Amino acid sequence: MSLVSRHYVLAAGGTGGHLIPAFALAAELDRRGHHVALITDERGAAIPGKPDYLPAHVLPQGRIAGKNPLNWLKGLRGILEGKRMALRLFESFQPTAVIGFGGYPALPTMLAARSARLPTILHEQNSVLGRVNRYFAGKVDAIATAFAQVDRLDPKLSGKVTLVGNPVRDEVLALRDAPFPEFGEDSLLRILVTGGSQGARVLSEVVPDGLAMLPPALRSRLQVIQQCRPEDIEAVRARYASHGIPAELATYFEDMAERLAGAHLFIGRSGASTIAELTAVGRPAILIPLPIATDDHQAANTREIVAAGGARAIRQESFTAAALAKQIQAMALHPETLANAAHASWNCGYPNAASDLADLVESFGTSPIMDVIRMDKTVPVKSGEALACKGGAA
């Protein structure tokens, strides 16, 4: 618990991948008695799960992209206006430090923080340093990472890198010490399928047919929960019915933590928050990285958990019903194989990520007497082979 109350500004893009860890840090800083404000875009201000005590300030993000100079000018104007708005907030809020979680809405805020000579910290959720974080990496005071290996991060900056993991929601972290759901030769095999906040059509097209190709003894024990796009849900329902496989379908599950708690196997995308939640709880997975993800970061996100034995990864171009059935059989045909994969996934988790990130944040912008004494978690940046998670495969 901190001995003094301070003010912190968090700046994050408007997607769940950026905001979930920002919300987790906000909750931890609030528990420590600090005041926190969020700068984001309109999507982020309206996203479900934002804590009531966390005021959200919407700034123009200003994105310079494409080849049209008029678009560049418009983007630059947005960035400069956002910077001016952030500076006005700093004048009234008087933050001790500013923490950027990436995404274009964080750009003007981090520029303003540098202009105001405030301590700055970056948190990178993915295994590839994002574009905004890449721009500021050499300019900030500290960089917190979620993975031991982060591509596009200059090894010369390793002295300011701290491995903390990716903070997850409290309701997910609360499941970490719960045992893996009982799974035996005659047990139901509960499979959770999601494709991110908007669903994924390829999962709706491939998963039902892949499950139908499993051996009858395994197929008869299936119990499926799947998130679908609204326009796909009835077709998916009909497909499961034609295969005689019981499936609960919805476009959104409010109780996703509870669904994850009961699942034996996850099938879905490999966004940073998804990997963090799977490893926090310890759930085996078959991961299909989003092929259009910037810098192919979703594929990079699978490296550690796959190397540890907690997941299998299938590129979308190879994601067929037969390929999926083969991987499910490899993981679930024998109960001990699935349990071992669950343990390997669990070993890849960082349950203290929010606390460790808060310790790092508190260590900047204070007097030496009030500095939080923190353990040295600085790790060298490696650009070679993927690292196995702590503990390795079970």
mmCIF file of C-alpha atoms in Angstrom:
data_model
loop_
_atom_site.group_PDB
_atom_site.id
_atom_site.type_symbol
_atom_site.label_atom_id
_atom_site.label_comp_id
_atom_site.label_asym_id
_atom_site.label_seq_id
_atom_site.Cartn_x
_atom_site.Cartn_y
_atom_site.Cartn_z
ATOM 1 C CA MET A 1 0.000 0.000 0.000
ATOM 2 C CA SER A 2 1.362 3.373 -0.991
ATOM 3 C CA LEU A 3 1.940 5.912 1.782
ATOM 4 C CA VAL A 4 0.924 8.921 -0.329
ATOM 5 C CA SER A 5 -1.864 9.604 -2.777
ATOM 6 C CA ARG A 6 -0.752 10.534 -6.262
ATOM 7 C CA HIS A 7 -2.351 11.247 -9.622
ATOM 8 C CA TYR A 8 -1.715 9.138 -12.719
ATOM 9 C CA VAL A 9 -2.893 9.446 -16.318
ATOM 10 C CA LEU A 10 -3.358 6.319 -18.431
ATOM 11 C CA ALA A 11 -3.475 6.700 -22.229
ATOM 12 C CA ALA A 12 -4.810 3.831 -24.315
ATOM 13 C CA GLY A 13 -6.338 3.053 -27.684
ATOM 14 C CA GLY A 14 -10.029 2.266 -27.786
ATOM 15 C CA THR A 15 -9.825 -1.534 -28.130
ATOM 16 C CA GLY A 16 -10.057 -4.163 -25.420
ATOM 17 C CA GLY A 17 -6.466 -5.209 -26.056
ATOM 18 C CA HIS A 18 -5.226 -1.800 -24.918
ATOM 19 C CA LEU A 19 -7.910 -1.037 -22.335
ATOM 20 C CA ILE A 20 -8.198 -4.279 -20.339
ATOM 21 C CA PRO A 21 -4.654 -3.959 -18.931
ATOM 22 C CA ALA A 22 -5.197 -0.222 -18.441
ATOM 23 C CA PHE A 23 -8.333 -0.940 -16.407
ATOM 24 C CA ALA A 24 -6.469 -3.560 -14.361
ATOM 25 C CA LEU A 25 -3.692 -1.083 -13.556
ATOM 26 C CA ALA A 26 -6.280 1.581 -12.703
ATOM 27 C CA ALA A 27 -7.925 -0.825 -10.255
ATOM 28 C CA GLU A 28 -4.598 -1.597 -8.590
ATOM 29 C CA LEU A 29 -3.607 2.063 -8.328
ATOM 30 C CA ASP A 30 -7.059 2.897 -6.940
ATOM 31 C CA ARG A 31 -6.630 0.176 -4.296
ATOM 32 C CA ARG A 32 -3.381 1.864 -3.320
ATOM 33 C CA GLY A 33 -5.198 5.156 -2.765
ATOM 34 C CA HIS A 34 -4.188 6.975 -5.935
ATOM 35 C CA HIS A 35 -6.336 8.969 -8.359
ATOM 36 C CA VAL A 36 -6.357 7.847 -11.972
ATOM 37 C CA ALA A 37 -7.667 9.400 -15.194
ATOM 38 C CA LEU A 38 -7.984 7.747 -18.600
ATOM 39 C CA ILE A 39 -7.360 9.334 -21.992
ATOM 40 C CA THR A 40 -8.773 7.384 -24.917
ATOM 41 C CA ASP A 41 -11.059 7.778 -27.931
ATOM 42 C CA GLU A 42 -14.852 7.581 -28.217
ATOM 43 C CA ARG A 43 -14.791 3.774 -28.466
ATOM 44 C CA GLY A 44 -12.700 3.476 -25.340
ATOM 45 C CA ALA A 45 -14.902 5.837 -23.343
ATOM 46 C CA ALA A 46 -17.937 3.647 -24.098
ATOM 47 C CA ILE A 47 -16.360 0.193 -23.829
ATOM 48 C CA PRO A 48 -17.947 -2.233 -21.340
ATOM 49 C CA GLY A 49 -15.962 -2.852 -18.185
ATOM 50 C CA LYS A 50 -14.639 0.651 -17.582
ATOM 51 C CA PRO A 51 -14.556 1.245 -13.803
ATOM 52 C CA ASP A 52 -17.029 3.844 -12.563
ATOM 53 C CA TYR A 53 -14.303 5.678 -10.629
ATOM 54 C CA LEU A 54 -12.154 6.113 -13.745
ATOM 55 C CA PRO A 55 -12.988 9.339 -15.626
ATOM 56 C CA ALA A 56 -12.451 9.053 -19.367
ATOM 57 C CA HIS A 57 -11.266 12.016 -21.421
ATOM 58 C CA VAL A 58 -11.783 11.704 -25.176
ATOM 59 C CA LEU A 59 -9.074 13.177 -27.378
ATOM 60 C CA PRO A 60 -8.843 13.342 -31.161
ATOM 61 C CA GLN A 61 -6.381 10.594 -32.055
ATOM 62 C CA GLY A 62 -4.910 12.028 -35.238
ATOM 63 C CA ARG A 63 -3.693 9.227 -37.470
ATOM 64 C CA ILE A 64 -1.223 9.922 -40.271
ATOM 65 C CA ALA A 65 -1.724 7.179 -42.843
ATOM 66 C CA GLY A 66 -2.122 6.652 -46.568
ATOM 67 C CA LYS A 67 -0.608 8.649 -49.410
ATOM 68 C CA ASN A 68 -2.947 11.626 -49.489
ATOM 69 C CA PRO A 69 -1.244 14.769 -48.053
ATOM 70 C CA LEU A 70 -4.669 16.123 -47.082
ATOM 71 C CA ASN A 71 -5.121 13.132 -44.784
ATOM 72 C CA TRP A 72 -1.704 13.790 -43.285
ATOM 73 C CA LEU A 73 -2.638 17.387 -42.587
ATOM 74 C CA LYS A 74 -5.919 16.349 -40.987
ATOM 75 C CA GLY A 75 -4.127 13.750 -38.877
ATOM 76 C CA LEU A 76 -1.467 16.212 -37.767
ATOM 77 C CA ARG A 77 -4.119 18.721 -36.752
ATOM 78 C CA GLY A 78 -5.819 16.046 -34.673
ATOM 79 C CA ILE A 79 -2.551 15.112 -32.960
ATOM 80 C CA LEU A 80 -1.746 18.734 -32.116
ATOM 81 C CA GLU A 81 -5.256 19.425 -30.824
ATOM 82 C CA GLY A 82 -5.093 16.254 -28.733
ATOM 83 C CA LYS A 83 -1.752 17.325 -27.319
ATOM 84 C CA ARG A 84 -3.166 20.746 -26.341
ATOM 85 C CA MET A 85 -6.159 19.101 -24.665
ATOM 86 C CA ALA A 86 -3.884 16.706 -22.757
ATOM 87 C CA LEU A 87 -1.725 19.586 -21.536
ATOM 88 C CA ARG A 88 -4.839 21.364 -20.214
ATOM 89 C CA LEU A 89 -5.786 18.180 -18.349
ATOM 90 C CA PHE A 90 -2.284 17.950 -16.882
ATOM 91 C CA GLU A 91 -2.561 21.517 -15.604
ATOM 92 C CA SER A 92 -5.660 20.698 -13.577
ATOM 93 C CA PHE A 93 -4.964 17.051 -12.693
ATOM 94 C CA GLN A 94 -1.232 17.412 -11.947
ATOM 95 C CA PRO A 95 -0.210 13.810 -12.723
ATOM 96 C CA THR A 96 2.860 12.239 -11.155
ATOM 97 C CA ALA A 97 3.438 10.139 -14.293
ATOM 98 C CA VAL A 98 1.778 9.200 -17.574
ATOM 99 C CA ILE A 99 1.450 5.578 -18.670
ATOM 100 C CA GLY A 100 0.862 4.762 -22.338
ATOM 101 C CA PHE A 101 -0.696 1.473 -23.438
ATOM 102 C CA GLY A 102 -0.332 2.019 -27.160
ATOM 103 C CA GLY A 103 -2.871 2.779 -29.854
ATOM 104 C CA TYR A 104 -3.208 6.021 -31.773
ATOM 105 C CA PRO A 105 -5.210 7.846 -29.029
ATOM 106 C CA ALA A 106 -2.130 7.497 -26.801
ATOM 107 C CA LEU A 107 0.049 9.440 -29.245
ATOM 108 C CA PRO A 108 -0.967 13.035 -28.395
ATOM 109 C CA THR A 109 -1.008 12.240 -24.671
ATOM 110 C CA MET A 110 2.547 10.902 -24.683
ATOM 111 C CA LEU A 111 3.685 13.910 -26.729
ATOM 112 C CA ALA A 112 2.090 16.199 -24.141
ATOM 113 C CA ALA A 113 3.736 14.290 -21.283
ATOM 114 C CA ARG A 114 7.152 14.767 -22.847
ATOM 115 C CA SER A 115 6.423 18.455 -23.432
ATOM 116 C CA ALA A 116 5.426 18.807 -19.765
ATOM 117 C CA ARG A 117 8.558 16.880 -18.676
ATOM 118 C CA LEU A 118 6.508 14.279 -16.844
ATOM 119 C CA PRO A 119 7.826 10.765 -16.167
ATOM 120 C CA THR A 120 6.529 8.379 -18.822
ATOM 121 C CA ILE A 121 6.119 4.607 -18.896
ATOM 122 C CA LEU A 122 4.997 2.371 -21.756
ATOM 123 C CA HIS A 123 3.223 -0.945 -21.436
ATOM 124 C CA GLU A 124 3.388 -3.217 -24.478
ATOM 125 C CA GLN A 125 0.772 -5.975 -24.487
ATOM 126 C CA ASN A 126 1.960 -7.917 -27.540
ATOM 127 C CA SER A 127 5.064 -9.816 -28.633
ATOM 128 C CA VAL A 128 5.695 -7.148 -31.266
ATOM 129 C CA LEU A 129 6.167 -3.547 -30.180
ATOM 130 C CA GLY A 130 3.241 -1.506 -31.512
ATOM 131 C CA ARG A 131 3.778 1.477 -33.779
ATOM 132 C CA VAL A 132 3.009 4.205 -31.252
ATOM 133 C CA ASN A 133 5.038 2.467 -28.543
ATOM 134 C CA ARG A 134 7.839 1.970 -31.073
ATOM 135 C CA TYR A 135 7.992 5.706 -31.670
ATOM 136 C CA PHE A 136 8.251 6.524 -27.954
ATOM 137 C CA ALA A 137 10.388 3.571 -26.804
ATOM 138 C CA GLY A 138 13.660 5.513 -26.883
ATOM 139 C CA LYS A 139 12.124 8.580 -25.260
ATOM 140 C CA VAL A 140 10.297 7.199 -22.181
ATOM 141 C CA ASP A 141 11.645 6.411 -18.714
ATOM 142 C CA ALA A 142 10.578 2.749 -18.642
ATOM 143 C CA ILE A 143 9.059 0.046 -20.820
ATOM 144 C CA ALA A 144 6.956 -2.737 -19.302
ATOM 145 C CA THR A 145 6.446 -5.839 -21.440
ATOM 146 C CA ALA A 146 3.998 -8.721 -21.337
ATOM 147 C CA PHE A 147 6.315 -11.240 -23.038
ATOM 148 C CA ALA A 148 9.963 -12.109 -22.526
ATOM 149 C CA GLN A 149 10.647 -11.742 -26.247
ATOM 150 C CA VAL A 150 9.360 -8.588 -27.943
ATOM 151 C CA ASP A 151 10.089 -8.009 -31.617
ATOM 152 C CA ARG A 152 10.788 -4.495 -32.951
ATOM 153 C CA LEU A 153 12.174 -3.480 -29.543
ATOM 154 C CA ASP A 154 15.735 -2.202 -29.901
ATOM 155 C CA PRO A 155 18.099 -4.351 -27.753
ATOM 156 C CA LYS A 156 19.930 -1.131 -26.841
ATOM 157 C CA LEU A 157 16.881 -0.233 -24.727
ATOM 158 C CA SER A 158 17.059 -3.400 -22.597
ATOM 159 C CA GLY A 159 18.179 -1.401 -19.567
ATOM 160 C CA LYS A 160 14.775 0.258 -19.317
ATOM 161 C CA VAL A 161 12.736 -2.913 -20.000
ATOM 162 C CA THR A 162 10.854 -4.668 -17.202
ATOM 163 C CA LEU A 163 8.924 -7.883 -17.755
ATOM 164 C CA VAL A 164 5.636 -7.651 -15.830
ATOM 165 C CA GLY A 165 3.154 -9.642 -17.918
ATOM 166 C CA ASN A 166 -0.240 -8.486 -19.083
ATOM 167 C CA PRO A 167 -2.678 -7.447 -16.327
ATOM 168 C CA VAL A 168 -6.061 -9.202 -16.465
ATOM 169 C CA ARG A 169 -9.460 -8.526 -14.960
ATOM 170 C CA ASP A 170 -9.937 -9.309 -11.264
ATOM 171 C CA GLU A 171 -12.690 -11.837 -11.977
ATOM 172 C CA VAL A 172 -10.334 -13.800 -14.228
ATOM 173 C CA LEU A 173 -7.373 -13.625 -11.859
ATOM 174 C CA ALA A 174 -9.608 -14.947 -9.068
ATOM 175 C CA LEU A 175 -9.804 -18.261 -10.957
ATOM 176 C CA ARG A 176 -6.063 -18.897 -10.946
ATOM 177 C CA ASP A 177 -6.017 -21.097 -7.846
ATOM 178 C CA ALA A 178 -9.126 -23.076 -8.854
ATOM 179 C CA PRO A 179 -8.382 -26.593 -10.133
ATOM 180 C CA PHE A 180 -8.678 -27.520 -13.785
ATOM 181 C CA PRO A 181 -12.224 -28.860 -14.374
ATOM 182 C CA GLU A 182 -12.376 -32.599 -13.846
ATOM 183 C CA PHE A 183 -11.894 -34.452 -17.104
ATOM 184 C CA GLY A 184 -11.857 -38.226 -17.456
ATOM 185 C CA GLU A 185 -12.488 -40.898 -20.058
ATOM 186 C CA ASP A 186 -16.264 -40.458 -19.772
ATOM 187 C CA SER A 187 -16.463 -36.749 -18.905
ATOM 188 C CA LEU A 188 -18.019 -34.050 -21.031
ATOM 189 C CA LEU A 189 -15.466 -32.106 -23.076
ATOM 190 C CA ARG A 190 -16.430 -28.448 -22.720
ATOM 191 C CA ILE A 191 -15.058 -26.290 -25.522
ATOM 192 C CA LEU A 192 -15.162 -22.481 -25.531
ATOM 193 C CA VAL A 193 -14.900 -20.765 -28.914
ATOM 194 C CA THR A 194 -14.499 -17.002 -29.293
ATOM 195 C CA GLY A 195 -13.111 -14.742 -31.980
ATOM 196 C CA GLY A 196 -12.527 -11.498 -30.141
ATOM 197 C CA SER A 197 -14.983 -8.686 -29.537
ATOM 198 C CA GLN A 198 -16.444 -8.918 -33.046
ATOM 199 C CA GLY A 199 -16.330 -12.687 -33.435
ATOM 200 C CA ALA A 200 -14.608 -14.400 -36.357
ATOM 201 C CA ARG A 201 -16.394 -15.819 -39.375
ATOM 202 C CA VAL A 202 -13.695 -18.416 -40.017
ATOM 203 C CA LEU A 203 -14.416 -20.005 -36.633
ATOM 204 C CA SER A 204 -18.116 -20.210 -37.455
ATOM 205 C CA GLU A 205 -17.297 -21.877 -40.760
ATOM 206 C CA VAL A 206 -14.648 -24.347 -39.590
ATOM 207 C CA VAL A 207 -15.245 -25.296 -35.945
ATOM 208 C CA PRO A 208 -18.634 -27.089 -36.255
ATOM 209 C CA ASP A 209 -17.373 -29.260 -39.115
ATOM 210 C CA GLY A 210 -14.081 -29.915 -37.349
ATOM 211 C CA LEU A 211 -15.865 -31.106 -34.224
ATOM 212 C CA ALA A 212 -18.070 -33.336 -36.374
ATOM 213 C CA MET A 213 -14.939 -35.112 -37.661
ATOM 214 C CA LEU A 214 -13.873 -36.275 -34.197
ATOM 215 C CA PRO A 215 -14.137 -39.990 -33.327
ATOM 216 C CA PRO A 216 -17.689 -40.850 -32.219
ATOM 217 C CA ALA A 217 -16.639 -41.622 -28.628
ATOM 218 C CA LEU A 218 -15.185 -38.121 -28.275
ATOM 219 C CA ARG A 219 -17.799 -36.308 -30.369
ATOM 220 C CA SER A 220 -20.629 -37.697 -28.217
ATOM 221 C CA ARG A 221 -19.131 -36.007 -25.146
ATOM 222 C CA LEU A 222 -18.873 -32.520 -26.607
ATOM 223 C CA GLN A 223 -20.462 -29.461 -25.042
ATOM 224 C CA VAL A 224 -19.754 -26.279 -27.027
ATOM 225 C CA ILE A 225 -20.073 -22.609 -26.127
ATOM 226 C CA GLN A 226 -19.389 -20.334 -29.085
ATOM 227 C CA GLN A 227 -19.449 -16.614 -29.728
ATOM 228 C CA CYS A 228 -20.664 -15.739 -33.235
ATOM 229 C CA ARG A 229 -21.268 -12.666 -35.312
ATOM 230 C CA PRO A 230 -24.954 -11.687 -35.394
ATOM 231 C CA GLU A 231 -25.144 -12.354 -39.127
ATOM 232 C CA ASP A 232 -23.642 -15.845 -38.701
ATOM 233 C CA ILE A 233 -25.377 -17.188 -35.631
ATOM 234 C CA GLU A 234 -28.399 -18.898 -37.215
ATOM 235 C CA ALA A 235 -26.278 -20.626 -39.854
ATOM 236 C CA VAL A 236 -23.914 -21.871 -37.142
ATOM 237 C CA ARG A 237 -26.853 -23.074 -35.052
ATOM 238 C CA ALA A 238 -28.171 -25.051 -38.023
ATOM 239 C CA ARG A 239 -24.755 -26.535 -38.708
ATOM 240 C CA TYR A 240 -24.344 -27.776 -35.129
ATOM 241 C CA ALA A 241 -27.880 -29.187 -35.184
ATOM 242 C CA SER A 242 -27.136 -31.090 -38.379
ATOM 243 C CA HIS A 243 -24.117 -32.676 -36.673
ATOM 244 C CA GLY A 244 -26.058 -33.492 -33.499
ATOM 245 C CA ILE A 245 -23.609 -31.491 -31.350
ATOM 246 C CA PRO A 246 -25.070 -29.494 -28.428
ATOM 247 C CA ALA A 247 -23.931 -25.881 -28.638
ATOM 248 C CA GLU A 248 -24.798 -22.685 -26.797
ATOM 249 C CA LEU A 249 -24.380 -19.736 -29.138
ATOM 250 C CA ALA A 250 -24.452 -15.995 -28.504
ATOM 251 C CA THR A 251 -23.052 -12.809 -29.984
ATOM 252 C CA TYR A 252 -21.688 -11.731 -26.597
ATOM 253 C CA PHE A 253 -21.184 -13.425 -23.224
ATOM 254 C CA GLU A 254 -21.245 -11.089 -20.237
ATOM 255 C CA ASP A 255 -20.013 -13.879 -17.943
ATOM 256 C CA MET A 256 -16.936 -14.787 -19.993
ATOM 257 C CA ALA A 257 -14.822 -15.430 -16.894
ATOM 258 C CA GLU A 258 -17.342 -18.018 -15.709
ATOM 259 C CA ARG A 259 -17.379 -19.624 -19.155
ATOM 260 C CA LEU A 260 -13.599 -19.802 -19.149
ATOM 261 C CA ALA A 261 -13.614 -21.333 -15.681
ATOM 262 C CA GLY A 262 -15.702 -24.290 -16.874
ATOM 263 C CA ALA A 263 -13.894 -24.857 -20.174
ATOM 264 C CA HIS A 264 -11.488 -27.714 -20.856
ATOM 265 C CA LEU A 265 -10.287 -26.307 -24.177
ATOM 266 C CA PHE A 266 -10.314 -22.882 -25.832
ATOM 267 C CA ILE A 267 -10.416 -22.294 -29.586
ATOM 268 C CA GLY A 268 -9.964 -18.761 -30.886
ATOM 269 C CA ARG A 269 -7.758 -15.816 -31.736
ATOM 270 C CA SER A 270 -4.479 -15.003 -29.993
ATOM 271 C CA GLY A 271 -4.831 -11.387 -28.960
ATOM 272 C CA ALA A 272 -2.709 -10.300 -26.016
ATOM 273 C CA SER A 273 -5.590 -10.203 -23.529
ATOM 274 C CA THR A 274 -6.770 -13.644 -24.641
ATOM 275 C CA ILE A 275 -3.313 -15.136 -24.052
ATOM 276 C CA ALA A 276 -3.070 -13.381 -20.677
ATOM 277 C CA GLU A 277 -6.424 -14.734 -19.517
ATOM 278 C CA LEU A 278 -5.747 -18.265 -20.754
ATOM 279 C CA THR A 279 -2.434 -18.384 -18.914
ATOM 280 C CA ALA A 280 -3.813 -16.702 -15.794
ATOM 281 C CA VAL A 281 -6.430 -19.440 -15.451
ATOM 282 C CA GLY A 282 -4.442 -22.260 -17.051
ATOM 283 C CA ARG A 283 -6.509 -23.347 -20.030
ATOM 284 C CA PRO A 284 -5.210 -25.270 -23.054
ATOM 285 C CA ALA A 285 -5.902 -23.686 -26.406
ATOM 286 C CA ILE A 286 -5.945 -24.068 -30.138
ATOM 287 C CA LEU A 287 -5.078 -20.625 -31.450
ATOM 288 C CA ILE A 288 -5.750 -19.182 -34.901
ATOM 289 C CA PRO A 289 -3.862 -15.858 -35.150
ATOM 290 C CA LEU A 290 -5.653 -13.060 -36.966
ATOM 291 C CA PRO A 291 -3.814 -12.897 -40.308
ATOM 292 C CA ILE A 292 -4.320 -9.143 -40.783
ATOM 293 C CA ALA A 293 -3.051 -8.181 -37.314
ATOM 294 C CA THR A 294 -0.475 -5.391 -37.519
ATOM 295 C CA ASP A 295 3.055 -6.782 -37.895
ATOM 296 C CA ASP A 296 1.551 -10.279 -37.501
ATOM 297 C CA HIS A 297 1.636 -9.748 -33.742
ATOM 298 C CA GLN A 298 -1.018 -12.362 -32.970
ATOM 299 C CA ALA A 299 1.202 -15.089 -34.408
ATOM 300 C CA ALA A 300 4.087 -13.807 -32.297
ATOM 301 C CA ASN A 301 1.848 -13.864 -29.217
ATOM 302 C CA THR A 302 1.528 -17.655 -29.509
ATOM 303 C CA ARG A 303 5.258 -18.387 -29.269
ATOM 304 C CA GLU A 304 5.677 -18.763 -25.522
ATOM 305 C CA ILE A 305 2.547 -20.748 -24.758
ATOM 306 C CA VAL A 306 3.107 -23.061 -27.748
ATOM 307 C CA ALA A 307 6.778 -23.610 -26.826
ATOM 308 C CA ALA A 308 5.710 -24.484 -23.286
ATOM 309 C CA GLY A 309 3.149 -27.041 -24.479
ATOM 310 C CA GLY A 310 0.059 -25.148 -23.389
ATOM 311 C CA ALA A 311 -1.387 -24.515 -26.846
ATOM 312 C CA ARG A 312 -1.317 -25.426 -30.522
ATOM 313 C CA ALA A 313 -1.317 -22.736 -33.217
ATOM 314 C CA ILE A 314 -2.811 -23.064 -36.702
ATOM 315 C CA ARG A 315 -2.348 -20.390 -39.342
ATOM 316 C CA GLN A 316 -5.671 -19.310 -40.794
ATOM 317 C CA GLU A 317 -4.716 -20.431 -44.304
ATOM 318 C CA SER A 318 -4.199 -23.949 -42.873
ATOM 319 C CA PHE A 319 -7.217 -23.839 -40.575
ATOM 320 C CA THR A 320 -9.462 -26.561 -41.993
ATOM 321 C CA ALA A 321 -11.953 -28.868 -40.340
ATOM 322 C CA ALA A 322 -9.533 -31.780 -40.701
ATOM 323 C CA ALA A 323 -6.610 -29.805 -39.232
ATOM 324 C CA LEU A 324 -8.721 -28.716 -36.264
ATOM 325 C CA ALA A 325 -9.989 -32.239 -35.598
ATOM 326 C CA LYS A 326 -6.423 -33.542 -35.663
ATOM 327 C CA GLN A 327 -5.249 -31.016 -33.070
ATOM 328 C CA ILE A 328 -8.243 -31.577 -30.784
ATOM 329 C CA GLN A 329 -7.593 -35.321 -30.829
ATOM 330 C CA ALA A 330 -3.904 -34.749 -30.039
ATOM 331 C CA MET A 331 -4.834 -32.687 -26.976
ATOM 332 C CA ALA A 332 -8.070 -34.259 -25.704
ATOM 333 C CA LEU A 333 -8.076 -37.939 -26.613
ATOM 334 C CA HIS A 334 -6.288 -38.739 -23.340
ATOM 335 C CA PRO A 335 -7.230 -36.868 -20.132
ATOM 336 C CA GLU A 336 -3.640 -36.591 -18.909
ATOM 337 C CA THR A 337 -2.558 -34.847 -22.145
ATOM 338 C CA LEU A 338 -5.153 -32.124 -21.691
ATOM 339 C CA ALA A 339 -4.326 -31.749 -17.992
ATOM 340 C CA ASN A 340 -0.615 -31.421 -18.793
ATOM 341 C CA ALA A 341 -1.355 -28.752 -21.379
ATOM 342 C CA ALA A 342 -3.471 -26.896 -18.823
ATOM 343 C CA HIS A 343 -0.580 -26.925 -16.361
ATOM 344 C CA ALA A 344 1.841 -25.719 -19.033
ATOM 345 C CA SER A 345 -0.520 -22.861 -19.879
ATOM 346 C CA TRP A 346 -0.815 -21.973 -16.177
ATOM 347 C CA ASN A 347 2.974 -21.823 -15.888
ATOM 348 C CA CYS A 348 3.019 -19.112 -18.564
ATOM 349 C CA GLY A 349 0.799 -16.794 -16.529
ATOM 350 C CA TYR A 350 1.846 -13.604 -14.755
ATOM 351 C CA PRO A 351 -0.617 -13.352 -11.863
ATOM 352 C CA ASN A 352 1.191 -10.370 -10.319
ATOM 353 C CA ALA A 353 1.218 -8.322 -13.529
ATOM 354 C CA ALA A 354 -1.031 -5.511 -12.269
ATOM 355 C CA SER A 355 0.834 -5.266 -8.971
ATOM 356 C CA ASP A 356 4.258 -5.379 -10.622
ATOM 357 C CA LEU A 357 3.240 -2.738 -13.152
ATOM 358 C CA ALA A 358 1.878 -0.545 -10.352
ATOM 359 C CA ASP A 359 5.180 -0.941 -8.466
ATOM 360 C CA LEU A 360 7.042 0.207 -11.568
ATOM 361 C CA VAL A 361 4.702 3.165 -12.039
ATOM 362 C CA GLU A 362 5.027 4.227 -8.391
ATOM 363 C CA SER A 363 8.815 4.183 -8.621
ATOM 364 C CA PHE A 364 8.871 7.215 -10.950
ATOM 365 C CA GLY A 365 8.211 10.826 -10.089
ATOM 366 C CA THR A 366 8.593 10.537 -6.316
ATOM 367 C CA SER A 367 11.213 11.589 -3.820
ATOM 368 C CA PRO A 368 13.870 8.989 -2.974
ATOM 369 C CA ILE A 369 12.402 8.487 0.498
ATOM 370 C CA MET A 370 8.989 7.607 -0.921
ATOM 371 C CA ASP A 371 10.216 5.436 -3.789
ATOM 372 C CA VAL A 372 8.818 1.962 -3.755
ATOM 373 C CA ILE A 373 11.554 -0.616 -3.267
ATOM 374 C CA ARG A 374 11.078 -3.075 -6.089
ATOM 375 C CA MET A 375 12.811 -6.275 -7.078
ATOM 376 C CA ASP A 376 14.967 -6.219 -10.187
ATOM 377 C CA LYS A 377 12.787 -7.765 -12.903
ATOM 378 C CA THR A 378 14.733 -6.233 -15.760
ATOM 379 C CA VAL A 379 15.325 -8.770 -18.514
ATOM 380 C CA PRO A 380 17.478 -8.573 -21.609
ATOM 381 C CA VAL A 381 15.668 -8.261 -24.919
ATOM 382 C CA LYS A 382 16.211 -11.354 -27.025
ATOM 383 C CA SER A 383 15.727 -11.445 -30.757
ATOM 384 C CA GLY A 384 16.389 -15.128 -31.396
ATOM 385 C CA GLU A 385 14.339 -18.200 -30.623
ATOM 386 C CA ALA A 386 11.124 -18.106 -28.622
ATOM 387 C CA LEU A 387 11.516 -18.576 -24.885
ATOM 388 C CA ALA A 388 9.669 -21.266 -22.955
ATOM 389 C CA CYS A 389 7.514 -20.002 -20.121
ATOM 390 C CA LYS A 390 8.662 -20.332 -16.536
ATOM 391 C CA GLY A 391 8.227 -23.914 -15.416
ATOM 392 C CA GLY A 392 8.039 -25.174 -19.000
ATOM 393 C CA ALA A 393 5.680 -27.901 -20.081
ATOM 394 C CA ALA A 394 4.259 -30.198 -17.464
#
